[in-house]
Short mmCIF file of C-alpha atoms and ligand atoms in Angstrom, two decimals:
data_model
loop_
_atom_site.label_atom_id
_atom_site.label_comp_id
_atom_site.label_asym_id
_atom_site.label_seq_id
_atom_site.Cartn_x
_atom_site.Cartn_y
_atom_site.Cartn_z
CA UNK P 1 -6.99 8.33 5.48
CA UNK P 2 -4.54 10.32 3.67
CA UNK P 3 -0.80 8.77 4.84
CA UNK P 4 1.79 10.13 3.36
CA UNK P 5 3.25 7.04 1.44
CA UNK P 6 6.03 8.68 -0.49
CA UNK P 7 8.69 7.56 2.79
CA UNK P 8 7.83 3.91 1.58
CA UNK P 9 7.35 3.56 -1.79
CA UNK P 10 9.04 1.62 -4.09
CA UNK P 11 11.48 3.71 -6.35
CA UNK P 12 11.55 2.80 -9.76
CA UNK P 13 9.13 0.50 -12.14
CA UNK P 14 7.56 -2.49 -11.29
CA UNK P 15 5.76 -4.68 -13.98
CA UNK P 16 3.56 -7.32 -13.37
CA UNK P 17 3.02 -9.77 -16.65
CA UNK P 18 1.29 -13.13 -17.18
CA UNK P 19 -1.19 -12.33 -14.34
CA UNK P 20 -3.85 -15.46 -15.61
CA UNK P 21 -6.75 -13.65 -13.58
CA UNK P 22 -6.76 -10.07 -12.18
CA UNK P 23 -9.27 -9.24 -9.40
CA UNK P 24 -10.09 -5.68 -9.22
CA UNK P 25 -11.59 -5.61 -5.22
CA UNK P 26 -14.73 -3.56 -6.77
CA UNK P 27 -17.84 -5.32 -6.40
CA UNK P 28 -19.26 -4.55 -9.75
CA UNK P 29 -16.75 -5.20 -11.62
CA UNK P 30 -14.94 -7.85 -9.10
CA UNK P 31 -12.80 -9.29 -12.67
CA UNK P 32 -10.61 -7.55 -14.90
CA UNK P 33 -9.71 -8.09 -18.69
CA UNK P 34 -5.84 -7.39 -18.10
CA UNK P 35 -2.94 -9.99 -17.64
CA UNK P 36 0.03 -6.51 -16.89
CA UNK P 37 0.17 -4.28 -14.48
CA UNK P 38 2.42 -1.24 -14.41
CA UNK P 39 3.50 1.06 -11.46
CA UNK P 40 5.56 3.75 -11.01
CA UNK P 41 6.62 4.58 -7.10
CA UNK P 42 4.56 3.11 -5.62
CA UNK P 43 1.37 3.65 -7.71
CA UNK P 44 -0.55 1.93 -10.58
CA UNK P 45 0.06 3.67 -13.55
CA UNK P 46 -1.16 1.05 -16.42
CA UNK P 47 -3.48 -2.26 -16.04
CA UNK P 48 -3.76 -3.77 -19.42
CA UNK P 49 -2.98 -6.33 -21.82
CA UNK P 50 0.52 -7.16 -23.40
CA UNK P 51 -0.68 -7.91 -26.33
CA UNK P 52 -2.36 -4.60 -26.72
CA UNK P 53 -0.31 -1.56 -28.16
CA UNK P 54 -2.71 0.85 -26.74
CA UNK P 55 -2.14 0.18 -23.41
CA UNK P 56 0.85 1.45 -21.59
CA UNK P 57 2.42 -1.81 -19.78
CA UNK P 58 5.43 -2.29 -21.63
CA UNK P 59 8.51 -3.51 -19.23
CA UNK P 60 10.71 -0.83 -20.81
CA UNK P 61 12.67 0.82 -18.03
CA UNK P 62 11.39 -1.45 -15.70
CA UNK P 63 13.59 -2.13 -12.48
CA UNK P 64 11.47 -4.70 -10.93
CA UNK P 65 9.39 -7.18 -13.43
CA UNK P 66 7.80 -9.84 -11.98
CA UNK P 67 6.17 -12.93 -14.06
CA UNK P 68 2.84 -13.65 -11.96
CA UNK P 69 3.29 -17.09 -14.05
CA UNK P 70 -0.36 -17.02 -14.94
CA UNK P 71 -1.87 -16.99 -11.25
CA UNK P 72 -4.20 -14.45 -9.49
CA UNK P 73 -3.31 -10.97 -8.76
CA UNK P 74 -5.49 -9.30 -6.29
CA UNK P 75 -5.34 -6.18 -4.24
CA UNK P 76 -3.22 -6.51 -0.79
CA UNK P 77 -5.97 -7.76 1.55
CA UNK P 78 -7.45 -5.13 4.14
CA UNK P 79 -7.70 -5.95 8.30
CA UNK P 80 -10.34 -3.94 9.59
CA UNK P 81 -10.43 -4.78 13.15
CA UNK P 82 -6.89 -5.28 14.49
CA UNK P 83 -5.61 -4.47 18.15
CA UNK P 84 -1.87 -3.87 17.96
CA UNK P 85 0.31 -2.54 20.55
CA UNK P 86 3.77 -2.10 20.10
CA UNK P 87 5.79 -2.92 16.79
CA UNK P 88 5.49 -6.68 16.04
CA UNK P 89 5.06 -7.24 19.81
CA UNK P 90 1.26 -8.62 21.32
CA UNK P 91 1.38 -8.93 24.76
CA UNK P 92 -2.06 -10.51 24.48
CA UNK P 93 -0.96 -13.87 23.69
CA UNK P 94 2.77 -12.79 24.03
CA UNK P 95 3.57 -13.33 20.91
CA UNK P 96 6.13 -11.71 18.55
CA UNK P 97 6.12 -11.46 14.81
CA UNK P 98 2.25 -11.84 14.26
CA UNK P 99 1.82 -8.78 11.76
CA UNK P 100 4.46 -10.36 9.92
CA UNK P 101 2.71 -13.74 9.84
CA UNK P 102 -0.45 -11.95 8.68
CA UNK P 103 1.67 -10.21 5.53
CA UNK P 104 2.00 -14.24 5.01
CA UNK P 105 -1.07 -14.48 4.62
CA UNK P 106 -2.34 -11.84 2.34
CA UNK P 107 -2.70 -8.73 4.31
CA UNK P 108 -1.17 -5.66 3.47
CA UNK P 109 -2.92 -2.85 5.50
CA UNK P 110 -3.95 -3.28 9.08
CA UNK P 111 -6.97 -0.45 10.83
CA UNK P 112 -6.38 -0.36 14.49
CA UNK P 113 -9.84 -1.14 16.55
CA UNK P 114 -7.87 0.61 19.49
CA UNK P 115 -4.44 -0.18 21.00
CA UNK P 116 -6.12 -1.57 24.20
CA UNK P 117 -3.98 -4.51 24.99
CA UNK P 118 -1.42 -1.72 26.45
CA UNK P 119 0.26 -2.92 29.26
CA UNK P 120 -1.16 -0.45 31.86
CA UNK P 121 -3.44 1.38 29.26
CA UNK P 122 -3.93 4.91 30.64
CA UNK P 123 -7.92 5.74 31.28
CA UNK P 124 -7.38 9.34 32.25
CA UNK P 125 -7.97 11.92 29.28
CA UNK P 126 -3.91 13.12 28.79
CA UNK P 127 -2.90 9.36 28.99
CA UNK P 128 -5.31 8.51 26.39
CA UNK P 129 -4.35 10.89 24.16
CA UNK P 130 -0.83 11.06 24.41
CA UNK P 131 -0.92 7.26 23.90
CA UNK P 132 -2.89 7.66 20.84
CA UNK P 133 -0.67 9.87 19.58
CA UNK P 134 2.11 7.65 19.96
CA UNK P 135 0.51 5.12 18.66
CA UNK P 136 -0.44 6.66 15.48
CA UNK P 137 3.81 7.86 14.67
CA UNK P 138 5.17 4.59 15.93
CA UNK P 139 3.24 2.25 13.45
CA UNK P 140 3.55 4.84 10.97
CA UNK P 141 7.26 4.92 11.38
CA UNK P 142 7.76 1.24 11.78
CA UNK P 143 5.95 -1.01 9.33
CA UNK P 144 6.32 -4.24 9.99
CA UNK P 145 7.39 -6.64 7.10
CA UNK P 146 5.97 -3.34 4.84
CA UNK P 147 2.09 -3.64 6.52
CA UNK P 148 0.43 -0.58 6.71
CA UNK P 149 -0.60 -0.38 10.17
CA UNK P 150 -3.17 2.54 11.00
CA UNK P 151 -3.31 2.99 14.71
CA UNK P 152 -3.61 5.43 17.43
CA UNK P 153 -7.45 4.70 17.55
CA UNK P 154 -8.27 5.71 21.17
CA UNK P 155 -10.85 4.53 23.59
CA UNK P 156 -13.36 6.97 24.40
CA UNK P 157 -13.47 7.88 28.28
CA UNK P 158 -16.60 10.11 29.70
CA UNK P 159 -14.59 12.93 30.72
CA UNK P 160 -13.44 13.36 27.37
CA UNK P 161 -14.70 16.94 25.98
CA UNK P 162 -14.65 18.36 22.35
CA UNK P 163 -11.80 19.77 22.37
CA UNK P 164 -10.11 16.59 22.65
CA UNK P 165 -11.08 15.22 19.43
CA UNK P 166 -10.13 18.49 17.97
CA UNK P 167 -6.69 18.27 19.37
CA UNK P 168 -6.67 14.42 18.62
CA UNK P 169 -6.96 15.22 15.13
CA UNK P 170 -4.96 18.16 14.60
CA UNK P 171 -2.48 15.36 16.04
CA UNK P 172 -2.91 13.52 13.27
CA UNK P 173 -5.05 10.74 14.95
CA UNK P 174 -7.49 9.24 12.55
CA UNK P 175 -9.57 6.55 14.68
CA UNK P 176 -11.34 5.72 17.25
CA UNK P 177 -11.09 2.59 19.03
CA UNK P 178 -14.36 0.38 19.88
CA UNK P 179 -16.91 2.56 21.38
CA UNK P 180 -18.02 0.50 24.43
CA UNK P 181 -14.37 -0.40 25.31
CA UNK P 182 -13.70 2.23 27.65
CA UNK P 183 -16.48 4.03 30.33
CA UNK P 184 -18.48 5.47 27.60
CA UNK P 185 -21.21 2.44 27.04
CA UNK P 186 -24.67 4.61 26.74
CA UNK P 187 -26.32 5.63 23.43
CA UNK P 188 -25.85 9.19 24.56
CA UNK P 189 -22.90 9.54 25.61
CA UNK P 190 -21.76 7.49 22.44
CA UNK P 191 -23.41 9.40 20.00
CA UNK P 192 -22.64 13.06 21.44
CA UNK P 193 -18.79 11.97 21.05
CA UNK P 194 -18.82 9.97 17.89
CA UNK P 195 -20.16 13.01 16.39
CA UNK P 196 -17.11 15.06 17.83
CA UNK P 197 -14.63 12.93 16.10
CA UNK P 198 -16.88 12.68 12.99
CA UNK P 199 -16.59 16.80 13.19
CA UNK P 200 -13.19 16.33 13.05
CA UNK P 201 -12.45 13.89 10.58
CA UNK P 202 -12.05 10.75 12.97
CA UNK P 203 -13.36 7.46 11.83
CA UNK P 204 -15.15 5.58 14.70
CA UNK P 205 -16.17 2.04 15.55
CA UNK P 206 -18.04 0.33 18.35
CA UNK P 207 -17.87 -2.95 19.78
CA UNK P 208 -21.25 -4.89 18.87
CA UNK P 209 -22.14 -7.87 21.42
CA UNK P 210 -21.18 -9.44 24.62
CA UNK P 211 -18.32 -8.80 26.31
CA UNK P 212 -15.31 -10.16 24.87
CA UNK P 213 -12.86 -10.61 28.14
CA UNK P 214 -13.91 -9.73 32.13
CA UNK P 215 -13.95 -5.75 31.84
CA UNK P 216 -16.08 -5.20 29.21
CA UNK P 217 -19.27 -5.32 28.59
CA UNK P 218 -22.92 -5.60 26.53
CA UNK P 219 -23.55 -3.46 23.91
CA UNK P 220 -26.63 -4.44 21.77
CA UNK P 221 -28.78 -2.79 18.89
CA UNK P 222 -30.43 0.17 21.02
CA UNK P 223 -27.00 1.53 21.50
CA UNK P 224 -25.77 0.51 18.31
CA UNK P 225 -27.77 2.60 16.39
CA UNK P 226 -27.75 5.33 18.74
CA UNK P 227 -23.93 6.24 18.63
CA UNK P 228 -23.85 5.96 14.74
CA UNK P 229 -20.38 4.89 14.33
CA UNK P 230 -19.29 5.15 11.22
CA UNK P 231 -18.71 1.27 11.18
CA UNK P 232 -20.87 -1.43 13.17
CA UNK P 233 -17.66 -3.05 14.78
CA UNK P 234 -17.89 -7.27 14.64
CA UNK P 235 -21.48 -6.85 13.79
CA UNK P 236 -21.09 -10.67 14.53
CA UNK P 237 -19.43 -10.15 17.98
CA UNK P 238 -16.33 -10.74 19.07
CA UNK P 239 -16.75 -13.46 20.40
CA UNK P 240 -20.44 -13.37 21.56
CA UNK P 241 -23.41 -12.18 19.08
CA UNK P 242 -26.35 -10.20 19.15
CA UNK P 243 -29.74 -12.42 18.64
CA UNK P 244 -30.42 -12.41 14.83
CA UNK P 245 -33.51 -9.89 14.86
CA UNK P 246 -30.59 -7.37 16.61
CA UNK P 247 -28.59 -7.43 13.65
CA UNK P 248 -31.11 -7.54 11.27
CA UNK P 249 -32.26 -3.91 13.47
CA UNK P 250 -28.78 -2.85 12.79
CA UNK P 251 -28.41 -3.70 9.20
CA UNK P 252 -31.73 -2.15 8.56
CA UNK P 253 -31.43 0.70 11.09
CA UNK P 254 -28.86 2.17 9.36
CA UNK P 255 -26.83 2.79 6.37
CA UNK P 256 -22.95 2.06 8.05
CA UNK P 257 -20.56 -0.22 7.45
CA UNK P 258 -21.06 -4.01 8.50
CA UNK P 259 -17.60 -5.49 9.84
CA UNK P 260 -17.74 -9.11 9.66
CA UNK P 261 -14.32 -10.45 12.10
CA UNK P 262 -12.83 -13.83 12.35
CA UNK P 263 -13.00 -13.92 15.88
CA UNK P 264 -16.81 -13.84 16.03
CA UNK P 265 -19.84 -15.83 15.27
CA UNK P 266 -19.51 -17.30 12.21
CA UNK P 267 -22.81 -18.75 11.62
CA UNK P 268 -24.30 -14.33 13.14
CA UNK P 269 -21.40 -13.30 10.08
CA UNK P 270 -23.10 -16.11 7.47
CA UNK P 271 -26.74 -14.16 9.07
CA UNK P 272 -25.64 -11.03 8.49
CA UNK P 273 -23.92 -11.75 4.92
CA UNK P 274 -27.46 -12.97 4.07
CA UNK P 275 -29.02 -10.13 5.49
CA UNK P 276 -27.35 -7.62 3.45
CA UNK P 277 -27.34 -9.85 0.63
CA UNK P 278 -30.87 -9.41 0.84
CA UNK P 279 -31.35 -5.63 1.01
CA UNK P 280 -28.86 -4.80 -1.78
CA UNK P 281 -26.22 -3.45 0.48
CA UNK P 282 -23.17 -6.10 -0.23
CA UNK P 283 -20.60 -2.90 -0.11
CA UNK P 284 -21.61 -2.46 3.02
CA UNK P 285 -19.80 -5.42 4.65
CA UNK P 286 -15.82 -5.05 5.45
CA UNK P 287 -13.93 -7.98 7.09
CA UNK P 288 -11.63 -8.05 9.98
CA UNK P 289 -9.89 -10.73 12.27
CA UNK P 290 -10.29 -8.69 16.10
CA UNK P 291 -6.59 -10.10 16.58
CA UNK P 292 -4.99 -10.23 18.61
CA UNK P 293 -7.49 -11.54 20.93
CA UNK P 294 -8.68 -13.75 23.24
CA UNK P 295 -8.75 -16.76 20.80
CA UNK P 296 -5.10 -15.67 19.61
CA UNK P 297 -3.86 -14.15 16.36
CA UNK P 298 -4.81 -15.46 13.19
CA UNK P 299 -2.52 -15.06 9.90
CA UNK P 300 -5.00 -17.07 7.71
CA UNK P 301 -7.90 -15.29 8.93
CA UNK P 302 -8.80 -12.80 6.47
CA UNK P 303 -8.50 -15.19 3.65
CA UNK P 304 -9.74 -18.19 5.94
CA UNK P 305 -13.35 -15.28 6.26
CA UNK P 306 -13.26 -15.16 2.70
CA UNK P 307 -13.54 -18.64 2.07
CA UNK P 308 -15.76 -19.35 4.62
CA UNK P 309 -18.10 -16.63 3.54
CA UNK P 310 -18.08 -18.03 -0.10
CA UNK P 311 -18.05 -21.54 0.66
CA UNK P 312 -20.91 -21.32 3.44
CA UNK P 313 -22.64 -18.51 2.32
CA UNK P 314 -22.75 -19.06 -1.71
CA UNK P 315 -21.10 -16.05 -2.29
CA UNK P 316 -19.10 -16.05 -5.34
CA UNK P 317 -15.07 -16.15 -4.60
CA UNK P 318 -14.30 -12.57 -6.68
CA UNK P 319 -16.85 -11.02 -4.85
CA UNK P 320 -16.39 -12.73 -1.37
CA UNK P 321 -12.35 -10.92 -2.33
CA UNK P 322 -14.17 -7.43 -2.41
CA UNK P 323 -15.06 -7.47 1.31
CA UNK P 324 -11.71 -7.48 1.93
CA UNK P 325 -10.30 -4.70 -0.17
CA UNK P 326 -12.29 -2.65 -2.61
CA UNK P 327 -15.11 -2.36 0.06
CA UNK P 328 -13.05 -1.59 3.03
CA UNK P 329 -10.80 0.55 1.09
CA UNK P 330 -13.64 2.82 -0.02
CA UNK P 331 -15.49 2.54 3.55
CA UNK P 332 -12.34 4.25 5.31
CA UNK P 333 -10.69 6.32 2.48
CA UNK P 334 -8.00 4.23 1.91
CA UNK P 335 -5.56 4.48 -1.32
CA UNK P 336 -5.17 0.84 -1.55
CA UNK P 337 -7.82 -2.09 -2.27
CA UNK P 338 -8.39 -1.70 -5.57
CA UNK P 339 -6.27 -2.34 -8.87
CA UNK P 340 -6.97 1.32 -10.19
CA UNK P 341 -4.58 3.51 -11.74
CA UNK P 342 -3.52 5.98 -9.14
CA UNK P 343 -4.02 3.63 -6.44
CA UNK P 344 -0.99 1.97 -4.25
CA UNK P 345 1.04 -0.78 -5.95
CA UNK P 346 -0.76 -3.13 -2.85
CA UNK P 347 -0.82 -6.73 -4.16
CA UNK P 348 -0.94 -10.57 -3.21
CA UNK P 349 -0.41 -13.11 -5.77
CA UNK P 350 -2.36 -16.65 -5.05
CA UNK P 351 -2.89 -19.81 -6.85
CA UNK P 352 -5.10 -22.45 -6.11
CA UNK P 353 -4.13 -24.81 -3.33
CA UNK P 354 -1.88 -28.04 -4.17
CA UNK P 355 -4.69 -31.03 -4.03
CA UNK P 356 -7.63 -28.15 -3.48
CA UNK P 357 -10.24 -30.14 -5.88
CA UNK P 358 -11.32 -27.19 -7.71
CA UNK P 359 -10.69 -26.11 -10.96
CA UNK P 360 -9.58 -22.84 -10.51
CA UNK P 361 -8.86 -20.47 -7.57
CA UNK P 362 -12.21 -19.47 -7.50
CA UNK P 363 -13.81 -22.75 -7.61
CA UNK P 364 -11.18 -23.87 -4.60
CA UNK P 365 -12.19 -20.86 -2.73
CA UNK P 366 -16.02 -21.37 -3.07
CA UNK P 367 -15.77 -24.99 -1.83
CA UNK P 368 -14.35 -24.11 1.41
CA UNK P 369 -10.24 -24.10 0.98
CA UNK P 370 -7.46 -21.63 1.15
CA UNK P 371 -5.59 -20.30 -1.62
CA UNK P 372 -1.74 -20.56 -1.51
CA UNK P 373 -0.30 -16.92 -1.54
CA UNK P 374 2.88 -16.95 -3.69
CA UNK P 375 3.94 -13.41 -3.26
CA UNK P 376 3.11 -10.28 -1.33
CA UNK P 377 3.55 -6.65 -2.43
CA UNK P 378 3.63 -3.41 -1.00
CA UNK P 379 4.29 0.12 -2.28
CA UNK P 380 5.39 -1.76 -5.65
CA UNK P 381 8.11 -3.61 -3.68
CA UNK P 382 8.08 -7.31 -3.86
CA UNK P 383 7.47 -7.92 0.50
CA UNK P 384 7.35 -11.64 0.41
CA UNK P 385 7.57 -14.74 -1.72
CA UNK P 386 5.61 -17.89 -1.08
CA UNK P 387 3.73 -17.92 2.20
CA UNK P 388 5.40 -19.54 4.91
CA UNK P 389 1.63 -20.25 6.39
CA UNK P 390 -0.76 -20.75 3.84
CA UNK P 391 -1.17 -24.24 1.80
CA UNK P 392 1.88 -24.46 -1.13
CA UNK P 393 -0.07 -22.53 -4.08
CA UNK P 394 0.23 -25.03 -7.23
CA UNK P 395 2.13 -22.06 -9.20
CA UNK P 396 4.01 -18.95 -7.79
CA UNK P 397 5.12 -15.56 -9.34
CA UNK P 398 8.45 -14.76 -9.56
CA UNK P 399 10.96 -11.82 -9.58
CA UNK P 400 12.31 -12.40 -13.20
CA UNK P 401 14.21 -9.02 -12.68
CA UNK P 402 15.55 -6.99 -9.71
ZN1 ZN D 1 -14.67 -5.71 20.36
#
């Protein structure tokens, strides 16, 4: 998804220095042997070591430096299953400020699973497109707290022709919301539209399981497989699963991505973890809360996945990470999620836990706790300092320059 990031980014240099371990958010290579980072409006430029001359992370002109005091640096942590609405507004659980909280706890880009909290959400084909549209500018023109929020993901309805999605995208709409949300809940009808927006250069998702809230409705493997979204939306439903040998169909069926969300089964997400695991396909599974939702928004819940996909699911901590950037960022084409040069200057900073019992981050992470994010930053601009909602990391970064 090619966003034009230039409006936002961070003028200047920022330098990163006495990072004590850098995660990259690439599975096979999920650790890096760098303690700098350099970027340059808004983009990595250098990832090295100090000590090194041959690297280029020197703090020379630097306008921002920030000691990371020898905690973790990883890439700004991806939300692949969001439903926003308005700004920092839900009206789901009429709450304000919840994007913001969710910066608090790690995230830094948000994917819209369709704007269908609306108040009076329009179901004919104008109304769903116009709102799309709007959709897609507003978040893109207010960020909350800095989060990359890409919306204007709208529901498919069965009137909807071709022409639509061609107009949808020369609108500059990227997404569809959950297949299965709207009046479109056959395999046919699914698949004759998803491959519309594919044609066009819209991502799609579907909404695997039992309903979620009265209005909508089953949609299990058979039709699944037979729209072919490009991602298997809350593989481990949201709330309700699929039986196991329906995701194991799914995960075998086909080759897309696996979205594992917070608001679903957790022991169907440990299944499905296992699953892939299992065939070799690990960068197939992206993470995602489904907030706001029925079971309310959840600031911790990307990181509070991670851990309980490591802990549970023996799944080392860097790579457990990797689900939520490198392999989410690469599923949907993003320019964030991985600490590459070229890439956006997307970061959160964490330390262990206060009292976690484990050595490390890592080792804190894998038995089952949070880490304590110390910083947040965005477009190479410092967003946050310590988390107002996670556990008080034992050391935090700081701005050593401005
Ligand atoms: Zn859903």
């Amino acid at each position: 998804m090619a966003h034009d990031a230039s409006q936002a980014a961070g003028p200047g240099k920022l330098v990163i220095r006495n990072i004590g371990l850098l995660l990259s958010g690439a599975l096979e290579k999920p650790i890096l042997d760098a303690d700098t980072i350099v970027a340059e409006n808004g983009k990595i430029t250098a990832i090295g070591r100090a000590k090194d001359v041959n690297t280029d992370v020197h703090t020379e002109g630097a306008t921002t430096i920030v000691d990371a005091n020898g905690t973790t640096v990883a890439p700004g942590l991806i939300d692949s299953h969001v439903h926003p609405v308005a700004g920092d507004w839900t009206p789901r659980q009429n709450q304000i400020g919840w994007i913001d909280s969710f910066l608090h706890g790690g995230v830094t880009t948000m994917i819209s699973a369709g704007e269908v909290h609306m108040p009076g959400r329009p179901r004919d084909v104008v109304g769903i497109k116009a709102m799309a549209i709007f959709a897609q500018r507003a978040f893109w023109t207010l960020r909350p707290g800095g989060v990359k929020v890409h919306a204007g993901a709208p529901v498919i309805e069965c009137e909807m022709v071709e022409d639509d999605f061609r107009d949808l995208a020369a609108a500059g709409v990227k997404l569809l919301g959950e297949v299965g949300l709207g009046g479109v809940k056959d395999g046919p009808t699914a698949r004759k539209m998803v491959g519309w927006a594919r044609k066009y250069g819209i991502q799609s998702t579907i909404h695997t399981g039992g309903p979620s809230i009265p209005g909508s409705g089953l949609i299990d493997k058979d039709v699944v497989l037979e729209a072919d979204t490009d991602v298997v939306g809350h593989i481990n439903g949201g709330h309700t699963a699929l039986p196991d040998d329906q995701i194991r169909c799914i995960c075998e069926g086909c080759k897309r991505g696996l979205e594992l969300v917070h608001n679903g089964n957790e022991r169907s997400a440990l299944y499905t973890l296992r699953t892939a695991r299992e065939m070799g396909e690990l960068s197939r599974v992206i993470l995602g809360t489904d907030a706001p939702a029925g079971s309310g928004v959840q600031p911790l819940g990307i990181l509070r996945m991670i851990s309980m996909l490591s802990s549970l699911g023996d799944l080392p901590a860097e790579l457990a990470f990797c689900l939520a950037t490198g392999n989410t960022a690469r599923m949907r084409a993003l320019d964030c999620g991985l600490i590459e040069v070229g890439r956006s200057a997307d970061f959160v900073l964490m330390d262990k836990a206060q009292h976690s019992p484990g050595k490390n981050i890592l080792e804190s992470v894998q038995l089952g706790d949070l880490p304590g994010v110390g910083m947040t930053i965005i477009d190479g601009i410092v967003r946050t300092q310590r988390s107002r909602n996670t556990p008080p990391a034992e050391m935090v970064a700081e701005v050593v320059v401005r």
